[in-house]
């Protein structure tokens, strides 16, 4: 069965960086784009960006460009999202999600989420 | 960016009620709209894709409709497990793939 397993919670100071991982299993890793979506406490969902594991090309929302880097490791079927220059407003649960088969940009399978807390 | 505006932001309903949630796009998105259900502390779950297609395993009391700019999620007979927050999302534009602000369905 398809599974996306994310790394554990992180606590970071303002200005630091964080790298969240998302390990995929149960399907052909390079066949489906992976997206990153975040949710601040008590708030809605915000799409951040996406990576094509087949080639590593990425796209991201303008507000995250220059601060978010998405990469993948095909030897371990893992994608990574690294965010730099963290500020308190980046405190959120970060989710990875996989496209639905034959439907691009429909978020079918989700990771369990990774809480990133930014606090001095 | 395409804005997705959901209404209401919250509602109270009883078990067995018919519930309707609407989502309006700031420009046409054809039928490239999805609906997700999220329960506290959990990841969102895909309910409806491409405006009206029921995801496998989702109960048939859920349905979606609409095209262009106006979309609707309907729960025909609300069940206890349906109390949650619901989000629409558009996938028409290249990026960003925006979500609505959410509708919290609470017990009356």
PDB file of C-alpha atoms in Angstrom:
ATOM      1  CA  UNK A   1       0.000   0.000   0.000  1.00  0.00           C
ATOM      2  CA  UNK A   2       1.110   3.557  -0.648  1.00  0.00           C
ATOM      3  CA  UNK A   3       2.750   5.195   2.353  1.00  0.00           C
ATOM      4  CA  UNK A   4       4.439   8.516   2.913  1.00  0.00           C
ATOM      5  CA  UNK A   5       6.326   8.624   6.200  1.00  0.00           C
ATOM      6  CA  UNK A   6       7.691  11.951   7.350  1.00  0.00           C
ATOM      7  CA  UNK A   7      10.461  12.817   9.771  1.00  0.00           C
ATOM      8  CA  UNK A   8       9.787  13.863  13.331  1.00  0.00           C
ATOM      9  CA  UNK A   9       8.960  17.173  14.926  1.00  0.00           C
ATOM     10  CA  UNK A  10      11.542  19.940  14.951  1.00  0.00           C
ATOM     11  CA  UNK A  11      12.136  22.979  17.136  1.00  0.00           C
ATOM     12  CA  UNK A  12      14.236  25.710  15.557  1.00  0.00           C
ATOM     13  CA  UNK A  13      15.343  29.219  16.423  1.00  0.00           C
ATOM     14  CA  UNK A  14      14.516  32.175  14.189  1.00  0.00           C
ATOM     15  CA  UNK A  15      16.987  32.448  11.340  1.00  0.00           C
ATOM     16  CA  UNK A  16      17.811  28.743  11.354  1.00  0.00           C
ATOM     17  CA  UNK A  17      17.013  26.167   8.675  1.00  0.00           C
ATOM     18  CA  UNK A  18      14.991  22.966   8.834  1.00  0.00           C
ATOM     19  CA  UNK A  19      14.949  19.929   6.558  1.00  0.00           C
ATOM     20  CA  UNK A  20      11.904  17.674   6.545  1.00  0.00           C
ATOM     21  CA  UNK A  21      11.934  14.283   4.859  1.00  0.00           C
ATOM     22  CA  UNK A  22       9.156  12.252   3.275  1.00  0.00           C
ATOM     23  CA  UNK A  23       9.899   8.588   2.559  1.00  0.00           C
ATOM     24  CA  UNK A  24       7.667   6.939  -0.025  1.00  0.00           C
ATOM     25  CA  UNK A  25       6.834   3.269  -0.342  1.00  0.00           C
ATOM     26  CA  UNK A  26       4.325   0.999  -2.036  1.00  0.00           C
ATOM     27  CA  UNK A  27       4.550   2.462  -5.531  1.00  0.00           C
ATOM     28  CA  UNK A  28       7.012   3.460  -8.216  1.00  0.00           C
ATOM     29  CA  UNK A  29       8.667   6.506  -6.674  1.00  0.00           C
ATOM     30  CA  UNK A  30       9.597   8.279  -9.896  1.00  0.00           C
ATOM     31  CA  UNK A  31       6.104   8.096 -11.413  1.00  0.00           C
ATOM     32  CA  UNK A  32       4.339  10.677  -9.232  1.00  0.00           C
ATOM     33  CA  UNK A  33       5.034  14.241  -8.254  1.00  0.00           C
ATOM     34  CA  UNK A  34       5.204  15.018  -4.532  1.00  0.00           C
ATOM     35  CA  UNK A  35       3.785  18.240  -3.113  1.00  0.00           C
ATOM     36  CA  UNK A  36       4.416  20.099   0.126  1.00  0.00           C
ATOM     37  CA  UNK A  37       1.499  21.703   1.973  1.00  0.00           C
ATOM     38  CA  UNK A  38       1.673  23.467   5.315  1.00  0.00           C
ATOM     39  CA  UNK A  39      -0.852  24.358   7.988  1.00  0.00           C
ATOM     40  CA  UNK A  40      -0.199  26.950  10.668  1.00  0.00           C
ATOM     41  CA  UNK A  41      -1.855  26.318  14.048  1.00  0.00           C
ATOM     42  CA  UNK A  42      -5.617  26.747  13.740  1.00  0.00           C
ATOM     43  CA  UNK A  43      -5.303  27.876  10.132  1.00  0.00           C
ATOM     44  CA  UNK A  44      -6.040  26.500   6.671  1.00  0.00           C
ATOM     45  CA  UNK A  45      -3.943  24.641   4.146  1.00  0.00           C
ATOM     46  CA  UNK A  46      -1.261  26.378   2.094  1.00  0.00           C
ATOM     47  CA  UNK A  47       0.383  24.800  -0.966  1.00  0.00           C
ATOM     48  CA  UNK A  48       4.115  25.404  -0.975  1.00  0.00           C
ATOM     49  CA  UNK A  49       5.622  23.594  -3.910  1.00  0.00           C
ATOM     50  CA  UNK A  50       6.144  20.366  -5.771  1.00  0.00           C
ATOM     51  CA  UNK A  51       8.950  18.127  -6.985  1.00  0.00           C
ATOM     52  CA  UNK A  52       9.136  15.597  -9.763  1.00  0.00           C
ATOM     53  CA  UNK A  53      11.116  12.647  -8.375  1.00  0.00           C
ATOM     54  CA  UNK A  54      11.914  11.692 -11.971  1.00  0.00           C
ATOM     55  CA  UNK A  55      14.508  14.321 -12.747  1.00  0.00           C
ATOM     56  CA  UNK A  56      14.191  16.452  -9.629  1.00  0.00           C
ATOM     57  CA  UNK A  57      12.598  19.493 -11.269  1.00  0.00           C
ATOM     58  CA  UNK A  58      10.576  21.664  -8.937  1.00  0.00           C
ATOM     59  CA  UNK A  59       7.946  24.385  -8.853  1.00  0.00           C
ATOM     60  CA  UNK A  60       7.041  26.508  -5.865  1.00  0.00           C
ATOM     61  CA  UNK A  61       4.733  29.297  -4.821  1.00  0.00           C
ATOM     62  CA  UNK A  62       6.296  32.693  -5.252  1.00  0.00           C
ATOM     63  CA  UNK A  63       6.276  33.440  -1.524  1.00  0.00           C
ATOM     64  CA  UNK A  64       8.582  30.495  -0.889  1.00  0.00           C
ATOM     65  CA  UNK A  65      10.951  30.949  -3.798  1.00  0.00           C
ATOM     66  CA  UNK A  66      14.488  31.526  -2.599  1.00  0.00           C
ATOM     67  CA  UNK A  67      13.743  30.169   0.867  1.00  0.00           C
ATOM     68  CA  UNK A  68      12.518  26.635   0.167  1.00  0.00           C
ATOM     69  CA  UNK A  69      14.542  23.923  -1.528  1.00  0.00           C
ATOM     70  CA  UNK A  70      13.019  20.610  -2.521  1.00  0.00           C
ATOM     71  CA  UNK A  71      15.216  17.642  -3.395  1.00  0.00           C
ATOM     72  CA  UNK A  72      14.890  13.914  -3.801  1.00  0.00           C
ATOM     73  CA  UNK A  73      16.996  10.793  -3.331  1.00  0.00           C
ATOM     74  CA  UNK A  74      15.937   8.020  -5.664  1.00  0.00           C
ATOM     75  CA  UNK A  75      18.132   5.479  -3.886  1.00  0.00           C
ATOM     76  CA  UNK A  76      15.991   5.777  -0.748  1.00  0.00           C
ATOM     77  CA  UNK A  77      12.698   6.935  -2.316  1.00  0.00           C
ATOM     78  CA  UNK A  78      12.788  10.042  -0.182  1.00  0.00           C
ATOM     79  CA  UNK A  79      11.986  13.675  -0.899  1.00  0.00           C
ATOM     80  CA  UNK A  80      13.173  16.552   1.226  1.00  0.00           C
ATOM     81  CA  UNK A  81      11.922  20.056   1.871  1.00  0.00           C
ATOM     82  CA  UNK A  82      14.420  22.486   3.355  1.00  0.00           C
ATOM     83  CA  UNK A  83      13.371  25.928   4.518  1.00  0.00           C
ATOM     84  CA  UNK A  84      15.880  28.581   5.484  1.00  0.00           C
ATOM     85  CA  UNK A  85      15.718  31.864   7.390  1.00  0.00           C
ATOM     86  CA  UNK A  86      12.934  30.548   9.588  1.00  0.00           C
ATOM     87  CA  UNK A  87      10.645  32.983  11.361  1.00  0.00           C
ATOM     88  CA  UNK A  88       7.882  32.503  13.892  1.00  0.00           C
ATOM     89  CA  UNK A  89       5.252  32.616  11.138  1.00  0.00           C
ATOM     90  CA  UNK A  90       6.736  29.399   9.713  1.00  0.00           C
ATOM     91  CA  UNK A  91       5.527  27.461  12.756  1.00  0.00           C
ATOM     92  CA  UNK A  92       3.234  24.910  11.171  1.00  0.00           C
ATOM     93  CA  UNK A  93       2.589  21.289  10.366  1.00  0.00           C
ATOM     94  CA  UNK A  94       4.247  20.442   7.064  1.00  0.00           C
ATOM     95  CA  UNK A  95       2.716  17.695   4.941  1.00  0.00           C
ATOM     96  CA  UNK A  96       3.964  15.894   1.866  1.00  0.00           C
ATOM     97  CA  UNK A  97       1.335  14.562  -0.515  1.00  0.00           C
ATOM     98  CA  UNK A  98       1.392  12.450  -3.664  1.00  0.00           C
ATOM     99  CA  UNK A  99      -0.552  13.006  -6.846  1.00  0.00           C
ATOM    100  CA  UNK A 100      -3.512  10.786  -7.655  1.00  0.00           C
ATOM    101  CA  UNK A 101      -2.900   8.343 -10.491  1.00  0.00           C
ATOM    102  CA  UNK A 102      -3.740   9.983 -13.835  1.00  0.00           C
ATOM    103  CA  UNK A 103      -4.708  13.229 -12.089  1.00  0.00           C
ATOM    104  CA  UNK A 104      -1.986  15.792 -11.695  1.00  0.00           C
ATOM    105  CA  UNK A 105      -2.092  18.117  -8.710  1.00  0.00           C
ATOM    106  CA  UNK A 106      -4.805  16.128  -6.899  1.00  0.00           C
ATOM    107  CA  UNK A 107      -3.439  15.250  -3.477  1.00  0.00           C
ATOM    108  CA  UNK A 108      -4.347  11.615  -2.955  1.00  0.00           C
ATOM    109  CA  UNK A 109      -1.921  10.212  -0.409  1.00  0.00           C
ATOM    110  CA  UNK A 110      -0.590  12.266   2.473  1.00  0.00           C
ATOM    111  CA  UNK A 111       2.194  11.935   4.980  1.00  0.00           C
ATOM    112  CA  UNK A 112       1.366  12.129   8.666  1.00  0.00           C
ATOM    113  CA  UNK A 113       2.721  15.659   8.946  1.00  0.00           C
ATOM    114  CA  UNK A 114       5.766  17.159  10.636  1.00  0.00           C
ATOM    115  CA  UNK A 115       5.377  19.915  13.207  1.00  0.00           C
ATOM    116  CA  UNK A 116       8.024  22.598  12.874  1.00  0.00           C
ATOM    117  CA  UNK A 117       8.114  25.066  15.744  1.00  0.00           C
ATOM    118  CA  UNK A 118      10.126  28.259  15.368  1.00  0.00           C
ATOM    119  CA  UNK A 119      10.777  29.904  18.690  1.00  0.00           C
ATOM    120  CA  UNK A 120      13.564  31.767  20.405  1.00  0.00           C
TER     121      UNK A 120
ATOM    122  CA  UNK B   1      -3.107  33.649  -8.126  1.00  0.00           C
ATOM    123  CA  UNK B   2      -6.581  32.123  -8.178  1.00  0.00           C
ATOM    124  CA  UNK B   3      -8.430  32.718  -4.914  1.00  0.00           C
ATOM    125  CA  UNK B   4     -10.850  30.103  -3.608  1.00  0.00           C
ATOM    126  CA  UNK B   5     -13.520  31.471  -1.278  1.00  0.00           C
ATOM    127  CA  UNK B   6     -15.488  29.002   0.812  1.00  0.00           C
ATOM    128  CA  UNK B   7     -18.730  29.630   2.613  1.00  0.00           C
ATOM    129  CA  UNK B   8     -19.761  29.362   5.284  1.00  0.00           C
ATOM    130  CA  UNK B   9     -16.578  29.309   7.359  1.00  0.00           C
ATOM    131  CA  UNK B  10     -18.411  27.219   9.923  1.00  0.00           C
ATOM    132  CA  UNK B  11     -21.800  25.652  10.410  1.00  0.00           C
ATOM    133  CA  UNK B  12     -23.696  23.721  13.044  1.00  0.00           C
ATOM    134  CA  UNK B  13     -25.806  20.786  11.962  1.00  0.00           C
ATOM    135  CA  UNK B  14     -27.477  17.715  13.364  1.00  0.00           C
ATOM    136  CA  UNK B  15     -27.019  14.086  12.460  1.00  0.00           C
ATOM    137  CA  UNK B  16     -29.191  13.364   9.451  1.00  0.00           C
ATOM    138  CA  UNK B  17     -29.141  16.926   8.132  1.00  0.00           C
ATOM    139  CA  UNK B  18     -28.334  17.771   4.536  1.00  0.00           C
ATOM    140  CA  UNK B  19     -25.260  20.008   4.444  1.00  0.00           C
ATOM    141  CA  UNK B  20     -24.057  22.150   1.569  1.00  0.00           C
ATOM    142  CA  UNK B  21     -20.704  23.920   1.385  1.00  0.00           C
ATOM    143  CA  UNK B  22     -19.845  26.266  -1.447  1.00  0.00           C
ATOM    144  CA  UNK B  23     -16.565  27.321  -3.001  1.00  0.00           C
ATOM    145  CA  UNK B  24     -16.149  30.187  -5.441  1.00  0.00           C
ATOM    146  CA  UNK B  25     -13.067  30.696  -7.600  1.00  0.00           C
ATOM    147  CA  UNK B  26     -11.815  34.165  -8.500  1.00  0.00           C
ATOM    148  CA  UNK B  27     -11.628  33.090 -12.151  1.00  0.00           C
ATOM    149  CA  UNK B  28     -12.746  30.068 -14.081  1.00  0.00           C
ATOM    150  CA  UNK B  29     -11.125  26.791 -13.097  1.00  0.00           C
ATOM    151  CA  UNK B  30     -13.245  24.564 -15.367  1.00  0.00           C
ATOM    152  CA  UNK B  31     -13.855  21.438 -13.226  1.00  0.00           C
ATOM    153  CA  UNK B  32     -10.383  21.310 -11.684  1.00  0.00           C
ATOM    154  CA  UNK B  33     -11.628  21.378  -8.105  1.00  0.00           C
ATOM    155  CA  UNK B  34     -11.127  18.903  -5.295  1.00  0.00           C
ATOM    156  CA  UNK B  35     -12.674  18.579  -1.842  1.00  0.00           C
ATOM    157  CA  UNK B  36     -10.812  17.314   1.235  1.00  0.00           C
ATOM    158  CA  UNK B  37     -11.943  16.391   4.735  1.00  0.00           C
ATOM    159  CA  UNK B  38      -9.659  17.016   7.691  1.00  0.00           C
ATOM    160  CA  UNK B  39     -10.151  15.867  11.260  1.00  0.00           C
ATOM    161  CA  UNK B  40      -8.184  17.344  14.172  1.00  0.00           C
ATOM    162  CA  UNK B  41      -4.579  16.211  14.273  1.00  0.00           C
ATOM    163  CA  UNK B  42      -4.888  14.288  11.004  1.00  0.00           C
ATOM    164  CA  UNK B  43      -3.822  14.815   7.420  1.00  0.00           C
ATOM    165  CA  UNK B  44      -6.496  15.853   4.922  1.00  0.00           C
ATOM    166  CA  UNK B  45      -8.359  13.121   3.076  1.00  0.00           C
ATOM    167  CA  UNK B  46      -9.397  13.377  -0.573  1.00  0.00           C
ATOM    168  CA  UNK B  47     -13.189  13.104  -0.978  1.00  0.00           C
ATOM    169  CA  UNK B  48     -14.008  14.480  -4.427  1.00  0.00           C
ATOM    170  CA  UNK B  49     -11.781  15.177  -7.436  1.00  0.00           C
ATOM    171  CA  UNK B  50     -12.476  16.980 -10.692  1.00  0.00           C
ATOM    172  CA  UNK B  51     -15.533  18.633  -9.142  1.00  0.00           C
ATOM    173  CA  UNK B  52     -17.815  15.616  -9.068  1.00  0.00           C
ATOM    174  CA  UNK B  53     -15.836  12.374  -8.964  1.00  0.00           C
ATOM    175  CA  UNK B  54     -16.159  10.453  -5.711  1.00  0.00           C
ATOM    176  CA  UNK B  55     -12.857   9.070  -4.478  1.00  0.00           C
ATOM    177  CA  UNK B  56     -12.830   5.327  -3.922  1.00  0.00           C
ATOM    178  CA  UNK B  57     -13.980   4.268  -0.469  1.00  0.00           C
ATOM    179  CA  UNK B  58     -15.749   7.574   0.235  1.00  0.00           C
ATOM    180  CA  UNK B  59     -19.413   7.127   1.220  1.00  0.00           C
ATOM    181  CA  UNK B  60     -21.972   7.983  -1.424  1.00  0.00           C
ATOM    182  CA  UNK B  61     -23.630  10.547   0.848  1.00  0.00           C
ATOM    183  CA  UNK B  62     -20.837  12.874  -0.288  1.00  0.00           C
ATOM    184  CA  UNK B  63     -21.249  14.522  -3.672  1.00  0.00           C
ATOM    185  CA  UNK B  64     -19.731  17.411  -5.569  1.00  0.00           C
ATOM    186  CA  UNK B  65     -20.949  19.611  -8.371  1.00  0.00           C
ATOM    187  CA  UNK B  66     -20.108  22.735 -10.285  1.00  0.00           C
ATOM    188  CA  UNK B  67     -17.951  24.113 -13.052  1.00  0.00           C
ATOM    189  CA  UNK B  68     -16.399  27.413 -13.987  1.00  0.00           C
ATOM    190  CA  UNK B  69     -16.277  29.423 -10.770  1.00  0.00           C
ATOM    191  CA  UNK B  70     -18.952  27.937  -8.493  1.00  0.00           C
ATOM    192  CA  UNK B  71     -18.705  24.591  -6.762  1.00  0.00           C
ATOM    193  CA  UNK B  72     -20.641  22.717  -4.112  1.00  0.00           C
ATOM    194  CA  UNK B  73     -19.927  19.883  -1.713  1.00  0.00           C
ATOM    195  CA  UNK B  74     -23.063  18.209  -0.384  1.00  0.00           C
ATOM    196  CA  UNK B  75     -23.430  15.716   2.440  1.00  0.00           C
ATOM    197  CA  UNK B  76     -26.884  14.217   1.972  1.00  0.00           C
ATOM    198  CA  UNK B  77     -27.341  12.900   5.501  1.00  0.00           C
ATOM    199  CA  UNK B  78     -24.749  14.014   8.024  1.00  0.00           C
ATOM    200  CA  UNK B  79     -23.223  11.233  10.093  1.00  0.00           C
ATOM    201  CA  UNK B  80     -21.300  11.534  13.389  1.00  0.00           C
ATOM    202  CA  UNK B  81     -18.006  10.788  11.642  1.00  0.00           C
ATOM    203  CA  UNK B  82     -18.535  13.680   9.206  1.00  0.00           C
ATOM    204  CA  UNK B  83     -17.903  16.380  11.783  1.00  0.00           C
ATOM    205  CA  UNK B  84     -14.666  17.836  10.451  1.00  0.00           C
ATOM    206  CA  UNK B  85     -13.245  20.706   8.427  1.00  0.00           C
ATOM    207  CA  UNK B  86     -13.658  20.666   4.664  1.00  0.00           C
ATOM    208  CA  UNK B  87     -11.433  22.367   2.104  1.00  0.00           C
ATOM    209  CA  UNK B  88     -11.757  22.968  -1.606  1.00  0.00           C
ATOM    210  CA  UNK B  89      -8.653  23.171  -3.805  1.00  0.00           C
ATOM    211  CA  UNK B  90      -8.118  24.200  -7.418  1.00  0.00           C
ATOM    212  CA  UNK B  91      -5.659  22.567  -9.772  1.00  0.00           C
ATOM    213  CA  UNK B  92      -6.486  24.550 -12.896  1.00  0.00           C
ATOM    214  CA  UNK B  93      -3.645  27.028 -12.909  1.00  0.00           C
ATOM    215  CA  UNK B  94      -0.020  25.966 -13.064  1.00  0.00           C
ATOM    216  CA  UNK B  95       0.960  27.261  -9.635  1.00  0.00           C
ATOM    217  CA  UNK B  96       0.051  27.887  -6.908  1.00  0.00           C
ATOM    218  CA  UNK B  97      -2.609  25.253  -6.295  1.00  0.00           C
ATOM    219  CA  UNK B  98      -4.718  27.201  -3.890  1.00  0.00           C
ATOM    220  CA  UNK B  99      -7.074  26.000  -1.163  1.00  0.00           C
ATOM    221  CA  UNK B 100     -10.207  27.568   0.189  1.00  0.00           C
ATOM    222  CA  UNK B 101     -10.195  28.818   3.741  1.00  0.00           C
ATOM    223  CA  UNK B 102     -12.071  25.817   5.082  1.00  0.00           C
ATOM    224  CA  UNK B 103     -15.521  25.087   6.486  1.00  0.00           C
ATOM    225  CA  UNK B 104     -15.791  23.630   9.970  1.00  0.00           C
ATOM    226  CA  UNK B 105     -18.828  21.399  10.403  1.00  0.00           C
ATOM    227  CA  UNK B 106     -19.829  21.192  14.056  1.00  0.00           C
ATOM    228  CA  UNK B 107     -22.485  19.342  16.009  1.00  0.00           C
ATOM    229  CA  UNK B 108     -25.632  21.324  16.776  1.00  0.00           C
TER     230      UNK B 108
END
